[in-house]
Amino acid sequence: MIAGQHSHNLDGIVVLLALRQRNMDLLERKAQAVSDPSSPEYGRYLERDELYGISGSSAYNVDLVEKFFSELPGTFQFSFGKDFARYTCTIACVEKVFNTTLRIQKGRVAPGTTPIRASEPVRLPVNIQNALEGTSLNAPLFMPPHPRQSKVMPFRYKRSGRTAPRVRPMMVAGDQFISIHFVAYCKDKVVNQDTVQNGICRNSPHSRLITAFDVLVLQTATNWQKLVRVPAVPDTLGEKVAKTEDNQTCTEFNATLGNIQNYASTTVRIRSLFSDGSVSDFSDPSEVMPSWPMAYTTPSLLSRNYRIPMHEPVRHPRNSISVAEFLGQYYNPDDLDAFFKLMGVREWGTRPKLSLIGENLPMAGSVLGGEAQLDIQYITSLAANVSTFFWSVPSIELATRQEPFLDWLMQLEDTDDSEIPLVHSVSYSDDALTMPFWFKRRVNEEFMKLALRGITVLVASGDDGVSGNFVAKEGLKYCGVNREEFPSSSPWVTSVGGTQLAQENVPVCGYASEDVMVQCPHDGEVVCTSDKGGGITSGGGFSSDFPRPWYQHEAVEHYLHQTDNPVPSQDKLKYNKFGRAFPDLAALSSNYLVLMGDDLTAMSGTSASTPLVASMVARWNEDRLQQRMPPLGFLNPLLYQILSKYPSAFNDVQIGDNRCSRGSACCPTGFAAARGWDAVSGCGSPDFQLVAKILREDAMMSFRSRFSGPAQPLALDAVQGPGWMFLIVMMLLQSLITGFVVFVLMGGCRRWKLVHAMRPLLDG
């Protein structure tokens, strides 16, 4: 059965006990073999019983831990394989059992967090500690059942002191348009309070009517500008009541300007034209935050860009996908239904659209659940009719203050082979340096065990570029070091980076000389970066914890020695060039439209590209399952072999780097995109149809002898000459041999069972 909801006692703490495991080296060799298309073991996944018969903890450790905790207050439960245990008790109880101190934060607690703080490491008796790899304390989250969106204070305008209009700092930008909000000042330097209908500045003493506005649109990077005259009439200007800094009312206008070039930093200046022929000064462009006009990302745009057959349903009953959600992220089913209607997504009624594992607070989803809403709205749109699981783990890991990954992985272990989702999308990743090594190693081993079960796990590569979110929070002093994300840097997951659309998507675009100027009219993908309007910067680099895995050696070596965009020297950027390199591939990650209650909101992140790729994997799995073949499982060996043999299966992202964080802070150095694999966009973004074709053809070659359909009848009249007699003789001989083999097997069945039962146990 599927692992049920683990309801966390709001007064208690859940302690996950990670017992020491056996035979990890053996399992790693087996995981490599079943995941490598060049291996004869490819696709021969282990059943859960087989897997945990090999691994798991020793009987001695299991008995020791069970005896110790069963005599204590609280509840104690082993995982299926007895390599984990869950101990739940009150705060006071946990403090006593684990010889630690837990503090309760006073004051306001933010939704999706916890007031509980761990102030000391846990301490257990030596024999118990030796039986464990580590302990993970997980506290329940605080989440009000009906949270409210924090109010955004409206912009307040100066009441007087200028004649130039004042533009609100934040513009709205879309596909080849911008929309601005502004107030006008009359000739007496006092803010206008009149409507367009009455006449702007009509009631202002010593002034003249404003008859029009000149809006100068500036794109300094490309030396492009455009002057638009906007008449002061109701057909061209919208209006509403606004406030000044001293709480007086004024009239705010808004205008939308079209035919603006996409993919360039855009700002505006504006001036007023008075009825006496005079004009005001132009406004200061620094008063406006630059915006980047570009198309919004929708399911239909993704379907066109990647050639995903969005309206063709997935039908195989075993095909399934899951989104893992942490830190109080929930979704609203009503928003999902409304999103389908709004985006023209067809609904299929052949099975329930969504199954819930864990808890969900729909009202919280509409207000605070941006991550979860994005995940579920796009993965169900693009993998139509697939069995989808919303896997919610509503707690927080106290030592790292981050996601309780081990709790989620234990739940997957407790889920039957027949019901565990085949594809898992994880939009969460954190600074690897903030996590203890035992925790990262154990999470990595659990991903390896999922690979042995034929499960695909995709993880977002991060949104803060080469040096992580410390640059955004603390400044440029954290530059110069590659701070990798985890679990996206695990060798046993597929790490997904981010791209955005641009016209300058190959090096020749934007080339200019005295004789030649090149402009590329078609959109293509470049690295998603915050300094180019992407909202975030794709994470990528090299792990300091895990060595480079076998499947990516050739691709990474090529990147380290290429000269298109040479990798930084160690004196400019410290990184482990021998470590696991990530991401593995990338996809569009910017400007996704997400429905939050009644409003559409634009969101960006590798947490958007990850469910996009996961939906592709579910569709690729459909082909295999329909042909009675095993699912794709761990993708990376296959991806890198496709890159080597069929490089055109990926859109090669060659423009951009990841030196910036998601904010405005940019380090001097980062990793740059290049031809082939690179440490920003991986192999590039997949061409869905081409990859599907390659997988289909390669699968027939790999599995034809093991997973073939019924044999086709042979037409004897097609055999010419005396060869037909020879063929009949050979068929009779084959029948005799088959009969003899069946007789021997039936007679030796009991002896085989005895020998099989006497195989020596593995070490441990």
mmCIF file of C-alpha atoms in Angstrom, residues 259-591:
data_model
loop_
_atom_site.group_PDB
_atom_site.id
_atom_site.type_symbol
_atom_site.label_atom_id
_atom_site.label_comp_id
_atom_site.label_asym_id
_atom_site.label_seq_id
_atom_site.Cartn_x
_atom_site.Cartn_y
_atom_site.Cartn_z
ATOM 1 C CA ASN A 259 5.613 47.326 -30.049
ATOM 2 C CA ILE A 260 8.405 47.340 -27.456
ATOM 3 C CA GLN A 261 11.406 45.144 -28.185
ATOM 4 C CA ASN A 262 11.519 42.002 -26.058
ATOM 5 C CA TYR A 263 14.430 40.732 -23.962
ATOM 6 C CA ALA A 264 16.048 44.066 -23.154
ATOM 7 C CA SER A 265 16.250 46.115 -19.964
ATOM 8 C CA THR A 266 13.618 48.809 -20.387
ATOM 9 C CA THR A 267 12.907 52.039 -18.544
ATOM 10 C CA VAL A 268 10.882 55.171 -19.303
ATOM 11 C CA ARG A 269 10.915 58.959 -19.041
ATOM 12 C CA ILE A 270 7.722 60.979 -19.290
ATOM 13 C CA ARG A 271 6.809 64.656 -19.695
ATOM 14 C CA SER A 272 3.571 66.675 -19.784
ATOM 15 C CA LEU A 273 2.350 68.847 -22.670
ATOM 16 C CA PHE A 274 0.283 71.863 -21.584
ATOM 17 C CA SER A 275 -2.460 73.633 -23.516
ATOM 18 C CA ASP A 276 -0.372 76.799 -23.902
ATOM 19 C CA GLY A 277 2.274 74.878 -25.860
ATOM 20 C CA SER A 278 4.761 74.575 -23.016
ATOM 21 C CA VAL A 279 6.170 71.265 -21.765
ATOM 22 C CA SER A 280 7.440 69.995 -18.442
ATOM 23 C CA ASP A 281 10.824 68.430 -17.842
ATOM 24 C CA PHE A 282 11.203 64.703 -18.500
ATOM 25 C CA SER A 283 11.023 62.536 -15.412
ATOM 26 C CA ASP A 284 14.181 60.937 -14.037
ATOM 27 C CA PRO A 285 14.668 57.382 -15.464
ATOM 28 C CA SER A 286 16.329 56.268 -12.225
ATOM 29 C CA GLU A 287 12.943 56.619 -10.477
ATOM 30 C CA VAL A 288 11.768 53.495 -12.362
ATOM 31 C CA MET A 289 12.986 49.933 -11.882
ATOM 32 C CA PRO A 290 14.035 48.476 -15.261
ATOM 33 C CA SER A 291 11.759 45.747 -16.592
ATOM 34 C CA TRP A 292 12.259 43.123 -19.285
ATOM 35 C CA PRO A 293 9.462 42.692 -21.830
ATOM 36 C CA MET A 294 9.036 39.032 -22.735
ATOM 37 C CA ALA A 295 6.311 36.466 -23.280
ATOM 38 C CA TYR A 296 4.662 34.876 -20.268
ATOM 39 C CA THR A 297 5.231 31.147 -19.977
ATOM 40 C CA THR A 298 2.040 29.091 -20.258
ATOM 41 C CA PRO A 299 1.327 25.394 -20.895
ATOM 42 C CA SER A 300 0.640 26.108 -24.567
ATOM 43 C CA LEU A 301 3.946 27.979 -24.990
ATOM 44 C CA LEU A 302 5.824 25.059 -23.423
ATOM 45 C CA SER A 303 3.921 22.599 -25.603
ATOM 46 C CA ARG A 304 4.952 24.497 -28.740
ATOM 47 C CA ASN A 305 8.532 25.128 -27.676
ATOM 48 C CA TYR A 306 9.330 21.524 -26.724
ATOM 49 C CA ARG A 307 6.847 19.759 -29.025
ATOM 50 C CA ILE A 308 5.007 18.153 -26.101
ATOM 51 C CA PRO A 309 1.620 16.686 -27.168
ATOM 52 C CA MET A 310 -0.242 18.417 -24.341
ATOM 53 C CA HIS A 311 -3.698 17.231 -25.438
ATOM 54 C CA GLU A 312 -2.781 13.561 -25.865
ATOM 55 C CA PRO A 313 -3.613 11.755 -22.603
ATOM 56 C CA VAL A 314 -1.402 9.308 -20.751
ATOM 57 C CA ARG A 315 -3.384 6.068 -20.463
ATOM 58 C CA HIS A 316 -1.247 3.319 -18.886
ATOM 59 C CA PRO A 317 -2.573 2.658 -15.346
ATOM 60 C CA ARG A 318 0.932 2.261 -13.888
ATOM 61 C CA ASN A 319 2.239 5.552 -15.269
ATOM 62 C CA SER A 320 2.493 7.938 -12.330
ATOM 63 C CA ILE A 321 4.194 11.118 -11.194
ATOM 64 C CA SER A 322 4.644 12.916 -7.878
ATOM 65 C CA VAL A 323 5.492 16.404 -6.691
ATOM 66 C CA ALA A 324 7.223 16.509 -3.307
ATOM 67 C CA GLU A 325 6.201 19.533 -1.263
ATOM 68 C CA PHE A 326 7.793 20.840 1.938
ATOM 69 C CA LEU A 327 7.803 23.850 4.262
ATOM 70 C CA GLY A 328 4.068 24.472 4.329
ATOM 71 C CA GLN A 329 3.483 24.524 0.587
ATOM 72 C CA TYR A 330 -0.068 23.487 -0.305
ATOM 73 C CA TYR A 331 -2.313 23.665 -3.353
ATOM 74 C CA ASN A 332 -5.940 24.601 -3.929
ATOM 75 C CA PRO A 333 -7.960 22.134 -6.093
ATOM 76 C CA ASP A 334 -10.347 24.943 -7.094
ATOM 77 C CA ASP A 335 -7.414 26.977 -8.400
ATOM 78 C CA LEU A 336 -6.246 23.957 -10.390
ATOM 79 C CA ASP A 337 -9.647 23.556 -12.046
ATOM 80 C CA ALA A 338 -9.774 27.270 -12.831
ATOM 81 C CA PHE A 339 -6.218 27.169 -14.230
ATOM 82 C CA PHE A 340 -7.192 24.358 -16.619
ATOM 83 C CA LYS A 341 -10.119 26.415 -17.928
ATOM 84 C CA LEU A 342 -8.093 29.610 -18.164
ATOM 85 C CA MET A 343 -5.229 27.957 -20.047
ATOM 86 C CA GLY A 344 -7.415 25.824 -22.320
ATOM 87 C CA VAL A 345 -6.134 22.563 -20.843
ATOM 88 C CA ARG A 346 -8.386 19.610 -21.627
ATOM 89 C CA GLU A 347 -9.543 17.502 -18.685
ATOM 90 C CA TRP A 348 -9.673 13.696 -18.924
ATOM 91 C CA GLY A 349 -12.148 11.918 -16.694
ATOM 92 C CA THR A 350 -10.735 8.405 -16.923
ATOM 93 C CA ARG A 351 -9.109 8.589 -13.451
ATOM 94 C CA PRO A 352 -8.830 10.959 -10.495
ATOM 95 C CA LYS A 353 -6.623 13.867 -11.460
ATOM 96 C CA LEU A 354 -4.780 13.999 -8.172
ATOM 97 C CA SER A 355 -4.130 11.918 -5.055
ATOM 98 C CA LEU A 356 -3.026 13.463 -1.776
ATOM 99 C CA ILE A 357 -0.339 11.988 0.480
ATOM 100 C CA GLY A 358 0.029 13.921 3.717
ATOM 101 C CA GLU A 359 -1.915 17.043 4.584
ATOM 102 C CA ASN A 360 -3.197 19.913 2.472
ATOM 103 C CA LEU A 361 -4.651 23.309 3.389
ATOM 104 C CA PRO A 362 -6.307 24.642 0.208
ATOM 105 C CA MET A 363 -6.865 28.175 1.492
ATOM 106 C CA ALA A 364 -3.185 28.413 2.431
ATOM 107 C CA GLY A 365 -2.330 27.206 -1.061
ATOM 108 C CA SER A 366 -4.140 30.121 -2.712
ATOM 109 C CA VAL A 367 -2.296 32.634 -0.527
ATOM 110 C CA LEU A 368 1.146 31.213 0.330
ATOM 111 C CA GLY A 369 1.516 28.112 -1.844
ATOM 112 C CA GLY A 370 3.189 29.599 -4.904
ATOM 113 C CA GLU A 371 5.685 26.757 -5.220
ATOM 114 C CA ALA A 372 3.128 23.989 -4.837
ATOM 115 C CA GLN A 373 0.581 25.723 -7.066
ATOM 116 C CA LEU A 374 3.176 26.127 -9.834
ATOM 117 C CA ASP A 375 4.284 22.491 -9.553
ATOM 118 C CA ILE A 376 0.835 20.978 -9.679
ATOM 119 C CA GLN A 377 -0.694 23.325 -12.253
ATOM 120 C CA TYR A 378 2.031 22.703 -14.825
ATOM 121 C CA ILE A 379 2.803 19.036 -14.242
ATOM 122 C CA THR A 380 -0.862 18.047 -14.600
ATOM 123 C CA SER A 381 -1.288 20.294 -17.661
ATOM 124 C CA LEU A 382 1.652 18.828 -19.587
ATOM 125 C CA ALA A 383 1.367 15.176 -18.498
ATOM 126 C CA ALA A 384 -2.361 14.992 -19.191
ATOM 127 C CA ASN A 385 -4.279 12.247 -17.373
ATOM 128 C CA VAL A 386 -1.217 10.815 -15.631
ATOM 129 C CA SER A 387 -1.815 9.509 -12.098
ATOM 130 C CA THR A 388 -0.434 12.397 -10.033
ATOM 131 C CA PHE A 389 0.446 12.453 -6.343
ATOM 132 C CA PHE A 390 0.762 15.582 -4.237
ATOM 133 C CA TRP A 391 3.234 14.343 -1.608
ATOM 134 C CA SER A 392 3.162 16.747 1.332
ATOM 135 C CA VAL A 393 5.628 16.527 4.237
ATOM 136 C CA PRO A 394 4.533 19.231 6.702
ATOM 137 C CA SER A 395 7.535 19.506 8.993
ATOM 138 C CA ILE A 396 10.966 21.119 9.163
ATOM 139 C CA GLU A 397 14.363 19.586 9.945
ATOM 140 C CA LEU A 398 15.639 21.374 13.041
ATOM 141 C CA ALA A 399 19.387 20.989 12.577
ATOM 142 C CA THR A 400 19.430 22.423 9.056
ATOM 143 C CA ARG A 401 16.222 24.509 9.305
ATOM 144 C CA GLN A 402 15.402 23.041 5.922
ATOM 145 C CA GLU A 403 13.335 20.365 4.213
ATOM 146 C CA PRO A 404 12.868 16.989 5.981
ATOM 147 C CA PHE A 405 14.193 15.006 3.023
ATOM 148 C CA LEU A 406 14.807 11.860 5.079
ATOM 149 C CA ASP A 407 11.208 11.803 6.320
ATOM 150 C CA TRP A 408 9.980 11.934 2.705
ATOM 151 C CA LEU A 409 12.446 9.233 1.609
ATOM 152 C CA MET A 410 11.357 6.959 4.454
ATOM 153 C CA GLN A 411 7.764 7.332 3.284
ATOM 154 C CA LEU A 412 8.816 6.289 -0.238
ATOM 155 C CA GLU A 413 10.551 3.239 1.223
ATOM 156 C CA ASP A 414 7.288 2.306 2.931
ATOM 157 C CA THR A 415 5.372 2.421 -0.370
ATOM 158 C CA ASP A 416 4.766 -0.791 -2.343
ATOM 159 C CA ASP A 417 6.449 -1.338 -5.712
ATOM 160 C CA SER A 418 3.058 -1.463 -7.390
ATOM 161 C CA GLU A 419 2.047 1.962 -6.078
ATOM 162 C CA ILE A 420 5.149 4.109 -5.708
ATOM 163 C CA PRO A 421 5.117 6.908 -8.325
ATOM 164 C CA LEU A 422 7.581 6.270 -11.147
ATOM 165 C CA VAL A 423 8.677 9.921 -11.466
ATOM 166 C CA HIS A 424 9.306 12.411 -8.642
ATOM 167 C CA SER A 425 9.695 16.157 -9.129
ATOM 168 C CA VAL A 426 11.497 17.972 -6.293
ATOM 169 C CA SER A 427 11.540 21.771 -6.515
ATOM 170 C CA TYR A 428 13.579 22.200 -3.338
ATOM 171 C CA SER A 429 17.339 22.423 -2.901
ATOM 172 C CA ASP A 430 19.542 24.197 -0.359
ATOM 173 C CA ASP A 431 23.087 25.315 0.317
ATOM 174 C CA ALA A 432 25.048 22.072 0.712
ATOM 175 C CA LEU A 433 27.515 23.625 3.159
ATOM 176 C CA THR A 434 24.747 24.108 5.736
ATOM 177 C CA MET A 435 24.019 20.371 5.978
ATOM 178 C CA PRO A 436 25.983 17.746 7.948
ATOM 179 C CA PHE A 437 27.834 15.292 5.734
ATOM 180 C CA TRP A 438 26.158 12.185 7.196
ATOM 181 C CA PHE A 439 22.794 13.682 6.212
ATOM 182 C CA LYS A 440 23.878 14.322 2.605
ATOM 183 C CA ARG A 441 25.489 10.891 2.301
ATOM 184 C CA ARG A 442 22.372 9.130 3.581
ATOM 185 C CA VAL A 443 20.027 11.119 1.336
ATOM 186 C CA ASN A 444 22.288 10.249 -1.595
ATOM 187 C CA GLU A 445 22.184 6.543 -0.716
ATOM 188 C CA GLU A 446 18.391 6.653 -0.538
ATOM 189 C CA PHE A 447 18.286 8.130 -4.037
ATOM 190 C CA MET A 448 20.545 5.289 -5.174
ATOM 191 C CA LYS A 449 18.081 2.763 -3.730
ATOM 192 C CA LEU A 450 15.248 4.455 -5.619
ATOM 193 C CA ALA A 451 17.307 4.042 -8.803
ATOM 194 C CA LEU A 452 17.496 0.314 -8.044
ATOM 195 C CA ARG A 453 13.683 0.260 -7.916
ATOM 196 C CA GLY A 454 13.408 1.962 -11.330
ATOM 197 C CA ILE A 455 12.323 5.336 -9.962
ATOM 198 C CA THR A 456 13.213 8.683 -11.580
ATOM 199 C CA VAL A 457 14.000 11.650 -9.296
ATOM 200 C CA LEU A 458 14.449 15.157 -10.707
ATOM 201 C CA VAL A 459 15.649 18.031 -8.506
ATOM 202 C CA ALA A 460 15.855 21.779 -9.182
ATOM 203 C CA SER A 461 19.463 22.985 -9.501
ATOM 204 C CA GLY A 462 18.856 26.182 -7.505
ATOM 205 C CA ASP A 463 18.044 29.826 -8.248
ATOM 206 C CA ASP A 464 21.088 31.710 -6.970
ATOM 207 C CA GLY A 465 23.836 31.030 -9.465
ATOM 208 C CA VAL A 466 27.355 29.935 -8.706
ATOM 209 C CA SER A 467 27.723 31.198 -5.135
ATOM 210 C CA GLY A 468 24.270 30.583 -3.662
ATOM 211 C CA ASN A 469 21.796 32.696 -1.768
ATOM 212 C CA PHE A 470 24.392 34.033 0.648
ATOM 213 C CA VAL A 471 25.355 36.549 -2.043
ATOM 214 C CA ALA A 472 21.767 37.789 -2.252
ATOM 215 C CA LYS A 473 21.437 37.956 1.547
ATOM 216 C CA GLU A 474 24.879 39.039 2.709
ATOM 217 C CA GLY A 475 26.564 40.643 -0.302
ATOM 218 C CA LEU A 476 29.537 40.097 -2.598
ATOM 219 C CA LYS A 477 31.865 38.953 0.198
ATOM 220 C CA TYR A 478 30.550 35.419 -0.497
ATOM 221 C CA CYS A 479 31.699 35.533 -4.121
ATOM 222 C CA GLY A 480 34.711 33.542 -5.296
ATOM 223 C CA VAL A 481 33.503 30.150 -4.017
ATOM 224 C CA ASN A 482 31.189 27.700 -5.765
ATOM 225 C CA ARG A 483 28.543 26.978 -3.083
ATOM 226 C CA GLU A 484 26.687 24.028 -4.564
ATOM 227 C CA GLU A 485 23.086 23.121 -3.830
ATOM 228 C CA PHE A 486 21.921 19.806 -2.369
ATOM 229 C CA PRO A 487 20.226 17.447 -3.169
ATOM 230 C CA SER A 488 20.568 18.755 -6.743
ATOM 231 C CA SER A 489 24.297 17.905 -6.580
ATOM 232 C CA SER A 490 23.592 14.267 -5.632
ATOM 233 C CA PRO A 491 25.028 11.859 -8.239
ATOM 234 C CA TRP A 492 21.791 9.802 -8.097
ATOM 235 C CA VAL A 493 19.297 12.467 -9.142
ATOM 236 C CA THR A 494 18.743 14.329 -12.398
ATOM 237 C CA SER A 495 19.497 17.986 -11.733
ATOM 238 C CA VAL A 496 17.462 20.486 -13.775
ATOM 239 C CA GLY A 497 18.754 23.988 -14.520
ATOM 240 C CA GLY A 498 16.922 26.983 -15.948
ATOM 241 C CA THR A 499 16.750 28.836 -19.256
ATOM 242 C CA GLN A 500 14.828 31.804 -20.619
ATOM 243 C CA LEU A 501 13.860 32.918 -24.096
ATOM 244 C CA ALA A 502 15.920 35.499 -26.004
ATOM 245 C CA GLN A 503 16.633 36.500 -29.574
ATOM 246 C CA GLU A 504 20.396 36.684 -29.009
ATOM 247 C CA ASN A 505 20.594 32.941 -28.416
ATOM 248 C CA VAL A 506 23.708 32.078 -30.464
ATOM 249 C CA PRO A 507 26.988 34.004 -30.419
ATOM 250 C CA VAL A 508 26.501 35.654 -33.827
ATOM 251 C CA CYS A 509 23.281 37.366 -32.721
ATOM 252 C CA GLY A 510 24.011 40.965 -31.816
ATOM 253 C CA TYR A 511 27.284 41.034 -33.767
ATOM 254 C CA ALA A 512 28.005 44.534 -35.060
ATOM 255 C CA SER A 513 30.794 46.134 -37.064
ATOM 256 C CA GLU A 514 31.100 48.987 -39.522
ATOM 257 C CA ASP A 515 29.995 46.689 -42.327
ATOM 258 C CA VAL A 516 27.729 44.069 -40.707
ATOM 259 C CA MET A 517 25.004 44.126 -38.054
ATOM 260 C CA VAL A 518 23.345 40.810 -37.182
ATOM 261 C CA GLN A 519 19.927 40.483 -35.560
ATOM 262 C CA CYS A 520 18.294 37.111 -34.982
ATOM 263 C CA PRO A 521 14.510 37.263 -35.396
ATOM 264 C CA HIS A 522 13.655 33.943 -33.759
ATOM 265 C CA ASP A 523 13.445 33.255 -30.044
ATOM 266 C CA GLY A 524 15.782 30.678 -28.570
ATOM 267 C CA GLU A 525 16.978 29.594 -25.147
ATOM 268 C CA VAL A 526 19.767 31.169 -23.117
ATOM 269 C CA VAL A 527 20.804 30.691 -19.496
ATOM 270 C CA CYS A 528 18.200 32.105 -17.119
ATOM 271 C CA THR A 529 19.868 34.978 -15.260
ATOM 272 C CA SER A 530 18.513 37.703 -12.997
ATOM 273 C CA ASP A 531 20.561 40.417 -14.709
ATOM 274 C CA LYS A 532 18.793 39.636 -18.004
ATOM 275 C CA GLY A 533 15.263 39.708 -16.629
ATOM 276 C CA GLY A 534 14.978 36.004 -15.807
ATOM 277 C CA GLY A 535 13.989 36.632 -12.198
ATOM 278 C CA ILE A 536 16.477 33.996 -10.967
ATOM 279 C CA THR A 537 19.864 32.625 -12.007
ATOM 280 C CA SER A 538 20.294 28.953 -12.820
ATOM 281 C CA GLY A 539 22.315 27.098 -10.202
ATOM 282 C CA GLY A 540 25.209 24.926 -11.301
ATOM 283 C CA GLY A 541 28.770 23.896 -10.568
ATOM 284 C CA PHE A 542 30.598 21.054 -8.848
ATOM 285 C CA SER A 543 30.019 19.111 -5.650
ATOM 286 C CA SER A 544 32.570 19.273 -2.848
ATOM 287 C CA ASP A 545 31.040 16.148 -1.252
ATOM 288 C CA PHE A 546 30.620 13.583 -4.044
ATOM 289 C CA PRO A 547 33.115 12.585 -6.750
ATOM 290 C CA ARG A 548 32.320 12.838 -10.431
ATOM 291 C CA PRO A 549 30.164 9.833 -11.428
ATOM 292 C CA TRP A 550 31.081 7.525 -14.282
ATOM 293 C CA TYR A 551 28.311 8.595 -16.614
ATOM 294 C CA GLN A 552 29.422 12.227 -17.054
ATOM 295 C CA HIS A 553 33.209 11.929 -17.182
ATOM 296 C CA GLU A 554 33.598 12.523 -20.914
ATOM 297 C CA ALA A 555 31.150 15.439 -21.058
ATOM 298 C CA VAL A 556 32.649 17.236 -18.055
ATOM 299 C CA GLU A 557 36.231 16.766 -19.235
ATOM 300 C CA HIS A 558 35.247 18.344 -22.553
ATOM 301 C CA TYR A 559 33.774 21.338 -20.723
ATOM 302 C CA LEU A 560 36.822 21.796 -18.501
ATOM 303 C CA HIS A 561 39.114 21.943 -21.541
ATOM 304 C CA GLN A 562 36.918 23.825 -24.068
ATOM 305 C CA THR A 563 37.961 27.309 -25.173
ATOM 306 C CA ASP A 564 34.579 28.833 -26.154
ATOM 307 C CA ASN A 565 34.040 30.137 -22.631
ATOM 308 C CA PRO A 566 36.937 28.811 -20.531
ATOM 309 C CA VAL A 567 36.141 27.794 -16.970
ATOM 310 C CA PRO A 568 37.416 30.206 -14.303
ATOM 311 C CA SER A 569 40.824 29.659 -12.796
ATOM 312 C CA GLN A 570 40.993 28.513 -9.181
ATOM 313 C CA ASP A 571 42.370 31.878 -8.044
ATOM 314 C CA LYS A 572 39.148 33.533 -9.252
ATOM 315 C CA LEU A 573 36.636 30.829 -8.299
ATOM 316 C CA LYS A 574 37.265 27.934 -5.938
ATOM 317 C CA TYR A 575 35.525 24.711 -6.972
ATOM 318 C CA ASN A 576 36.162 20.975 -6.996
ATOM 319 C CA LYS A 577 36.647 20.123 -10.665
ATOM 320 C CA PHE A 578 36.712 16.410 -9.778
ATOM 321 C CA GLY A 579 33.312 16.557 -8.068
ATOM 322 C CA ARG A 580 29.868 15.611 -9.344
ATOM 323 C CA ALA A 581 28.994 18.304 -11.900
ATOM 324 C CA PHE A 582 25.484 19.678 -12.251
ATOM 325 C CA PRO A 583 22.924 20.407 -13.688
ATOM 326 C CA ASP A 584 22.310 17.518 -16.075
ATOM 327 C CA LEU A 585 19.887 19.362 -18.347
ATOM 328 C CA ALA A 586 17.758 22.512 -18.338
ATOM 329 C CA ALA A 587 14.446 23.949 -19.508
ATOM 330 C CA LEU A 588 12.508 27.208 -19.445
ATOM 331 C CA SER A 589 12.264 28.560 -15.908
ATOM 332 C CA SER A 590 11.155 32.190 -16.186
ATOM 333 C CA ASN A 591 7.891 34.129 -16.182
#
